[in-house]
GROMACS .gro file of C-alpha atoms in nm:
model
  131
    1GLU     CA    1   4.007   9.252  11.262
    2ARG     CA    2   3.710   9.019  11.301
    3LEU     CA    3   3.852   8.885  11.628
    4ARG     CA    4   3.907   9.242  11.750
    5ALA     CA    5   3.543   9.320  11.662
    6LEU     CA    6   3.428   9.016  11.862
    7LEU     CA    7   3.632   9.136  12.161
    8VAL     CA    8   3.480   9.485  12.140
    9ALA     CA    9   3.130   9.335  12.116
   10GLU     CA   10   3.201   9.121  12.424
   11LYS     CA   11   3.323   9.426  12.614
   12ARG     CA   12   3.008   9.614  12.516
   13ARG     CA   13   2.792   9.319  12.627
   14SER     CA   14   2.966   9.299  12.963
   15MET     CA   15   2.930   9.675  13.011
   16LEU     CA   16   2.555   9.651  12.949
   17ALA     CA   17   2.531   9.354  13.187
   18GLY     CA   18   2.702   9.567  13.451
   19ASN     CA   19   2.581   9.910  13.548
   20ALA     CA   20   2.690  10.101  13.236
   21THR     CA   21   2.429  10.293  13.042
   22ALA     CA   22   2.345  10.219  12.681
   23ALA     CA   23   2.510  10.548  12.583
   24ASP     CA   24   2.836  10.439  12.748
   25ALA     CA   25   2.826  10.102  12.573
   26GLY     CA   26   2.734  10.267  12.243
   27ALA     CA   27   3.042  10.486  12.249
   28THR     CA   28   3.348  10.389  12.048
   29LEU     CA   29   3.520  10.123  12.253
   30SER     CA   30   3.877  10.005  12.241
   31VAL     CA   31   4.027   9.697  12.397
   32SER     CA   32   4.349   9.733  12.593
   33ASP     CA   33   4.614   9.462  12.599
   34GLU     CA   34   4.529   9.391  12.964
   35GLU     CA   35   4.165   9.321  12.877
   36VAL     CA   36   4.237   9.085  12.587
   37PRO     CA   37   4.287   8.760  12.787
   38VAL     CA   38   3.962   8.804  12.983
   39LEU     CA   39   3.764   8.896  12.671
   40VAL     CA   40   3.914   8.612  12.466
   41LYS     CA   41   3.804   8.364  12.735
   42GLU     CA   42   3.449   8.500  12.726
   43VAL     CA   43   3.430   8.504  12.344
   44TYR     CA   44   3.572   8.150  12.334
   45LYS     CA   45   3.320   8.033  12.594
   46ARG     CA   46   3.030   8.175  12.390
   47ALA     CA   47   3.163   8.064  12.049
   48ASP     CA   48   2.992   7.780  11.869
   49ILE     CA   49   3.312   7.611  11.753
   50PRO     CA   50   3.459   7.266  11.811
   51LYS     CA   51   3.649   7.280  12.140
   52PRO     CA   52   3.889   7.028  12.294
   53ARG     CA   53   3.696   6.816  12.543
   54ASN     CA   54   3.791   6.579  12.823
   55LEU     CA   55   3.661   6.223  12.866
   56ALA     CA   56   3.344   6.350  13.033
   57GLY     CA   57   3.270   6.571  12.731
   58ILE     CA   58   3.334   6.897  12.914
   59ALA     CA   59   3.530   7.166  12.730
   60GLN     CA   60   3.888   7.173  12.854
   61GLU     CA   61   4.057   7.483  12.990
   62ILE     CA   62   4.327   7.578  12.742
   63PRO     CA   63   4.572   7.870  12.729
   64VAL     CA   64   4.453   8.204  12.590
   65ALA     CA   65   4.689   8.179  12.292
   66GLU     CA   66   4.528   7.848  12.190
   67MET     CA   67   4.182   7.998  12.238
   68GLN     CA   68   4.278   8.284  12.007
   69ALA     CA   69   4.417   8.040  11.751
   70LEU     CA   70   4.096   7.834  11.753
   71LEU     CA   71   3.881   8.147  11.722
   72LEU     CA   72   4.090   8.275  11.432
   73ALA     CA   73   4.084   7.938  11.257
   74ASN     CA   74   3.704   7.929  11.275
   75ILE     CA   75   3.633   8.279  11.144
   76ALA     CA   76   3.471   8.232  10.806
   77VAL     CA   77   3.600   8.452  10.525
   78THR     CA   78   3.338   8.490  10.257
   79ASP     CA   79   3.380   8.604   9.899
   80ASP     CA   80   3.194   8.923   9.988
   81ALA     CA   81   3.443   8.997  10.266
   82ILE     CA   82   3.733   8.945  10.027
   83ARG     CA   83   3.570   9.168   9.767
   84GLU     CA   84   3.503   9.438  10.029
   85LEU     CA   85   3.866   9.425  10.144
   86ALA     CA   86   3.985   9.462   9.784
   87VAL     CA   87   3.762   9.767   9.736
   88GLN     CA   88   3.885   9.921  10.064
   89ARG     CA   89   4.246   9.875   9.955
   90GLY     CA   90   4.173  10.028   9.616
   91VAL     CA   91   4.008  10.329   9.778
   92ALA     CA   92   4.309  10.369  10.009
   93VAL     CA   93   4.546  10.374   9.710
   94LYS     CA   94   4.322  10.621   9.526
   95ASP     CA   95   4.308  10.846   9.835
   96TYR     CA   96   4.686  10.832   9.868
   97LEU     CA   97   4.737  10.923   9.503
   98SER     CA   98   4.490  11.211   9.527
   99ALA     CA   99   4.675  11.337   9.837
  100GLN     CA  100   4.990  11.345   9.621
  101LYS     CA  101   4.824  11.615   9.407
  102LEU     CA  102   4.722  11.386   9.121
  103PRO     CA  103   4.401  11.504   8.951
  104VAL     CA  104   4.109  11.314   9.105
  105GLU     CA  105   3.918  11.315   8.777
  106ARG     CA  106   4.194  11.097   8.629
  107LEU     CA  107   4.185  10.833   8.904
  108PHE     CA  108   3.950  10.539   8.858
  109LEU     CA  109   3.889  10.217   9.048
  110GLY     CA  110   3.845   9.908   8.837
  111ALA     CA  111   3.614   9.622   8.919
  112VAL     CA  112   3.737   9.366   9.166
  113LYS     CA  113   3.848   9.046   8.995
  114PRO     CA  114   3.816   8.757   9.239
  115VAL     CA  115   4.057   8.470   9.185
  116ALA     CA  116   3.937   8.110   9.198
  117ASN     CA  117   4.097   7.880   9.451
  118ASP     CA  118   4.439   7.832   9.296
  119PRO     CA  119   4.715   7.679   9.512
  120LYS     CA  120   4.979   7.887   9.329
  121TRP     CA  121   4.793   8.216   9.387
  122THR     CA  122   4.967   8.483   9.591
  123PRO     CA  123   4.814   8.808   9.718
  124ARG     CA  124   4.883   9.099   9.485
  125ALA     CA  125   4.746   9.424   9.354
  126GLU     CA  126   4.770   9.555   9.002
  127LEU     CA  127   4.816   9.921   8.923
  128ASN     CA  128   4.758  10.018   8.561
  129LEU     CA  129   4.875  10.351   8.429
  130ALA     CA  130   4.723  10.453   8.098
  131ASN     CA  131   4.642  10.768   7.905
   0.00000   0.00000   0.00000
């Protein structure tokens, strides 16, 4: 999702650099599959990440798939982002259960419990049913 957001931001930037108005660039943008390679190259070019270089120190031209892999590998995931994702997932479950005609006043979201870096940890969600 973060990479997709970077691609949309790059598309918006290129629209503003062209002859699009600010209202056009401010509209909800989507990135088509045909635009992805061009936008990935531009995002990669602008990114402040370690890039493969030749003997002269100039960044090498690499395939788009490798550019995407390097961009994804260098996206920092903070504890706040993990906590926000957990809350979003909890809200989605609560919304689903309320859509199934469960009384909303009986549905509660618990506090997010972050897990310390444990090599045996696996992603999971806990659903507690209690009276």
